[in-house]
Amino acid sequence: MEAFPAVLNGIANPAHRARIEEVLAWVAGRFPQLGTRVAWGQPMFTHHDTFILSLKPSKKHLGIVPETLAIEHFADRIAAAGYESTHMIIRIPWDKPVDYALLEALIEYNIRDKADCKTFWRAS
């Protein structure tokens, strides 16, 4: 994606880079109303200048970062997809498929829940 060349060019593994490009393109195509930016070395999607989701590549997995509230809300679906999660990140192993229905639900949830949010992050 043209919005994230520095991040993508920094991913040495071609298969990992291709997977991230695929996910980024899917999000941008499915949610064209979202803005894009790079912060903390991560490609991010925003809506009215509030954080919606970021991707965080690592050696063993692709991290999906939708904020804690979204992870808690979808904990059962995350586990059912076979993904591990912490309070801040969902880990999709490189050898597992991306559950795009879950990704869509996470993004839609954040867009709805943060519709009136005036800050980048949710208030704790």
XYZ file of C-alpha atoms in Angstrom:
124
model
C 0.000 0.000 0.000
C 1.267 3.428 -0.870
C 0.346 4.801 2.587
C 2.774 2.503 4.378
C 5.958 2.089 2.277
C 8.444 2.582 5.123
C 6.755 -0.082 7.237
C 6.368 -2.544 4.375
C 9.913 -2.044 3.090
C 11.208 -2.796 6.584
C 9.686 -6.297 6.637
C 12.431 -8.669 5.522
C 10.342 -11.823 5.103
C 8.558 -11.618 1.708
C 5.696 -13.875 2.835
C 5.080 -11.747 5.926
C 5.218 -8.562 3.861
C 2.723 -10.015 1.368
C 0.362 -11.025 4.190
C 0.465 -7.549 5.726
C -0.066 -5.923 2.320
C -3.080 -8.192 1.824
C -4.603 -7.262 5.188
C -3.896 -3.545 4.740
C -5.453 -3.580 1.264
C -8.487 -5.454 2.572
C -9.050 -2.953 5.397
C -8.575 0.035 3.071
C -10.934 -1.453 0.484
C -13.615 -2.489 2.962
C -13.411 0.715 5.036
C -12.457 3.532 2.644
C -13.658 6.115 5.180
C -10.725 5.320 7.475
C -7.645 7.487 7.541
C -4.144 6.019 7.554
C -0.961 6.913 9.386
C 2.188 5.332 10.722
C 2.892 5.750 14.425
C 5.197 3.768 16.706
C 6.373 1.960 13.569
C 2.909 0.512 12.963
C 0.446 1.079 10.130
C -2.727 2.484 11.691
C -6.276 3.163 10.655
C -8.185 6.061 12.192
C -11.657 7.555 12.009
C -12.186 11.274 12.721
C -8.656 11.290 14.181
C -9.382 8.540 16.700
C -7.560 5.208 16.698
C -9.424 2.241 15.197
C -6.819 -0.460 14.546
C -3.140 -1.043 13.868
C -1.054 -3.944 12.614
C 2.150 -4.985 14.324
C 4.316 -7.530 12.514
C 6.669 -9.674 14.553
C 8.808 -12.731 13.928
C 6.148 -15.289 14.916
C 2.856 -13.545 14.228
C 0.921 -10.627 12.834
C -0.393 -8.520 15.683
C -3.796 -6.905 15.379
C -4.172 -4.030 17.842
C -7.768 -2.798 18.279
C -7.561 -1.546 21.925
C -8.461 -3.497 25.042
C -12.232 -2.958 25.021
C -12.601 -4.514 21.569
C -10.438 -7.496 22.536
C -12.533 -8.059 25.651
C -15.770 -7.734 23.663
C -14.674 -10.330 21.096
C -12.668 -12.630 23.402
C -14.740 -15.721 22.554
C -14.463 -15.156 18.795
C -10.741 -14.491 19.068
C -10.242 -17.775 20.921
C -12.544 -19.638 18.509
C -10.395 -18.406 15.606
C -7.406 -20.048 17.282
C -5.646 -16.785 18.062
C -3.919 -15.821 21.289
C -4.448 -12.383 22.745
C -3.302 -10.128 25.536
C -5.150 -7.081 26.799
C -3.727 -5.042 23.889
C -2.949 -7.359 20.969
C -4.381 -10.270 19.011
C -1.684 -12.610 17.668
C -2.347 -14.269 14.319
C 0.391 -16.844 13.641
C 1.864 -16.478 10.173
C 0.724 -20.006 9.279
C -2.942 -19.387 10.196
C -5.451 -17.658 7.933
C -6.780 -14.217 8.786
C -10.378 -14.367 10.000
C -11.652 -11.433 7.962
C -15.153 -11.660 9.445
C -13.623 -11.168 12.895
C -11.404 -8.343 11.640
C -14.439 -6.649 10.109
C -16.388 -7.021 13.366
C -13.510 -5.513 15.380
C -13.273 -2.505 13.070
C -17.034 -1.954 12.931
C -17.217 -2.201 16.720
C -14.514 0.425 17.170
C -16.082 2.765 14.612
C -19.466 2.546 16.374
C -18.131 2.622 19.926
C -15.804 5.555 19.247
C -18.242 7.591 17.140
C -18.310 10.370 19.741
C -14.743 9.917 20.976
C -12.780 13.172 20.931
C -9.394 11.639 21.756
C -7.049 9.301 19.900
C -7.340 6.548 22.532
C -10.358 5.582 24.612
C -10.418 7.009 28.113
C -9.272 4.415 30.646
